[in-house]
DNA sequence: AATGAATGAGAGTTCATTCAT
DNA sequence: CATGAATGAACTCTCATTCAT
């Protein structure tokens, strides 16, 4: 099955960014990599900036899909473990794009755009938390939405600290274990 | 007392960013705002990029100074409260520069540069945690460095979610309370 | 009665120019406005430039038709009055296209193209002058073709000064009266 | 004496327009001709469009200077003769720029910009007319400002018809004579 | 230490036009 | 006749940086 021009362009853009870094990321590089004309880019993206949320969405979609693929968790421990594991793996895989997306979105878009992209993930987690709460496996001391927010934020921060910062020296297993312990302590009844 | 040209330039840069946004941030704007010649900039900064860590450091120094000004905390609750309060206030005050710094550093520098800037903050918090641990006020279940890292990350994430994202609708007091409760649950004995 | 694609395109182009100005005048705008495909334009116009004389001709045809609709003038005064009145009205109505036509024709075509478009108008006026001359109502001191040329030019210049320039403050009635007086003085026996 | 960069650029732009026509007129051609860098252009002109009124002003300044160089006219005939002669000569000399200026100004500027450029010329002519009127050599039937406006317009139109249109076949002497006769008839007592 | 004119590569974007369907 | 994706040259303009004064 033939790849669409849109996919060609998105993939090319991601390759360029991975290989040459954010600085060299330019429309002219993208189209050269994709093997299409300069003008073709603008048939698919209104501007260069529109590439940024497109990449971000692709990563988050992938992340959520992997979490959902594991099925609904029976316990808080399992849920937290899944989230941590998938987030760390995704962060490792897509480390080269994550800075790019942060920079790009904060530069060119309001944070509402972030929320829009994160929305499915937040909604899914909220429903998971809600279910566990009804099963008596999560504290009712915490407000649900805030807990969701803080959980996602904490896991992401840890994964980024691990994979984007070279200064963190502990191994992944330790980092994940510490993080899990902290989260379970925070959320358990 | 006369302001040094260096300070003039740094302040001018911050004014431009605050007033005109990240996109308009350029050396030519900075020097116009500072009222000096184009070439003068390069007597003080090796390149435009050097401005980014300079601004980041200025913000983090200010943040740490305010935390330290409150004196050593006797309890975990007090420490967490102080950190949350100061971080939220700083994030509010300097919200316009935070994206700029993230973007700039991730674009032009390795994350080691981040660590270097954060180092005094981490060190201070580690000593605070250590002291509280010895006083039996923090769990010994968690590895100290990881706990420090995760704590800073969680607070920062929450503050940024609150001030940089317009989608979060809860008020500051609620956000802070939820965050504190979660952190204390995670860290307390 | 269904409008032909040609007319749709011409009308669309005129709408775009009127609404969005000369700068936005491009084939892609025209076809979007007309609701046809990009390629369709080239079934009706050899190139974008061909639109310019098409619009110019449409305006001049309309102008001449209105003058002729008033019937043959018996006196110089009546003729001059008719010409002035119609020219001022047309200039007002089509002011948005006049710059476009001037620019476009001078850019892409020789002035012979102008003459070609103006030819029917000149010919008609020459016959009118000739008739009045024979009736002893126009001086024979002036060479006919030159007088025709100068008359058309003077009236057009005045109308454009009135409607395209905001600096002219006199009202239309005054401007027309002064112009008529001047022309009659120049042409009368 | 060394030519300033500004003059180099203006002259280069005029050469390019004369040699290659309006279509090829682009900033990159101008700077190549002037032998300076692309960016240098923007040290002297805020945008490409700013070149247009600059050229227009240069031409009109030259025209007025030549008219004034002939000294104050004693009779209407002399004044009209001078104006016609100078305008025809200037139009011939600068014929290649005149379309460019018309197009450019009408495209990018309000007509107020035209008035601004023409102002010194109008003012001078008004004072000349006024003087001749007091000397009993010009009719008082016509309103002064309108007469000035119409006179300038008529002469310009005739000169442009002569030099920009290839269809006009009469020689310059005849064209000038006809024009003069018409104007004197219109303005004389 | 300060100046600011000059640099020139390269950015994002637009556009008229083509052509296979 | 109509389509619209693809083209790619050309455009204006910005920018960080240099260097003679």
PDB file of C-alpha atoms in Angstrom, chain A residues 59-60 63 67 83-84 87-88 90-91 98 102 114 118 121-122 149-164 179 183, chain B residues 150 153-154 157:
ATOM      1  CA  UNK A  59       3.612  10.411  19.877  1.00  0.00           C
ATOM      2  CA  UNK A  60       0.857  10.769  22.436  1.00  0.00           C
ATOM      3  CA  UNK A  63       1.615   6.180  24.010  1.00  0.00           C
ATOM      4  CA  UNK A  67      -1.291   1.701  27.602  1.00  0.00           C
ATOM      5  CA  UNK A  83       1.985   3.879  32.892  1.00  0.00           C
ATOM      6  CA  UNK A  84       5.555   4.184  34.093  1.00  0.00           C
ATOM      7  CA  UNK A  87       6.021   6.353  29.416  1.00  0.00           C
ATOM      8  CA  UNK A  88       9.673   5.474  29.940  1.00  0.00           C
ATOM      9  CA  UNK A  90       8.050   6.071  24.684  1.00  0.00           C
ATOM     10  CA  UNK A  91      10.306   8.757  26.107  1.00  0.00           C
ATOM     11  CA  UNK A  98      10.190  15.713  22.797  1.00  0.00           C
ATOM     12  CA  UNK A 102       7.887  21.407  23.866  1.00  0.00           C
ATOM     13  CA  UNK A 114      -1.320  21.011  24.526  1.00  0.00           C
ATOM     14  CA  UNK A 118      -3.427  15.471  25.959  1.00  0.00           C
ATOM     15  CA  UNK A 121      -4.917  10.573  27.683  1.00  0.00           C
ATOM     16  CA  UNK A 122      -6.278  12.537  30.647  1.00  0.00           C
ATOM     17  CA  UNK A 149      -2.857  15.832  36.361  1.00  0.00           C
ATOM     18  CA  UNK A 150      -0.197  15.432  38.970  1.00  0.00           C
ATOM     19  CA  UNK A 151       0.311  11.758  38.209  1.00  0.00           C
ATOM     20  CA  UNK A 152       0.845  12.310  34.524  1.00  0.00           C
ATOM     21  CA  UNK A 153       3.153  15.208  35.272  1.00  0.00           C
ATOM     22  CA  UNK A 154       5.239  13.329  37.772  1.00  0.00           C
ATOM     23  CA  UNK A 155       5.760  10.290  35.544  1.00  0.00           C
ATOM     24  CA  UNK A 156       6.628  12.424  32.561  1.00  0.00           C
ATOM     25  CA  UNK A 157       9.037  14.521  34.501  1.00  0.00           C
ATOM     26  CA  UNK A 158      10.802  11.443  35.802  1.00  0.00           C
ATOM     27  CA  UNK A 159      11.066   9.848  32.384  1.00  0.00           C
ATOM     28  CA  UNK A 160      12.407  13.028  30.886  1.00  0.00           C
ATOM     29  CA  UNK A 161      14.844  13.518  33.720  1.00  0.00           C
ATOM     30  CA  UNK A 162      16.030   9.990  33.026  1.00  0.00           C
ATOM     31  CA  UNK A 163      16.319  10.104  29.271  1.00  0.00           C
ATOM     32  CA  UNK A 164      16.887  13.722  28.400  1.00  0.00           C
ATOM     33  CA  UNK A 179       8.803   6.545  41.157  1.00  0.00           C
ATOM     34  CA  UNK A 183       3.161   7.316  43.474  1.00  0.00           C
TER      35      UNK A 183
ATOM     36  CA  UNK B 150      10.774  13.816  41.818  1.00  0.00           C
ATOM     37  CA  UNK B 153       9.667  17.926  39.191  1.00  0.00           C
ATOM     38  CA  UNK B 154       6.204  17.433  40.556  1.00  0.00           C
ATOM     39  CA  UNK B 157       4.948  20.589  36.715  1.00  0.00           C
TER      40      UNK B 157
END
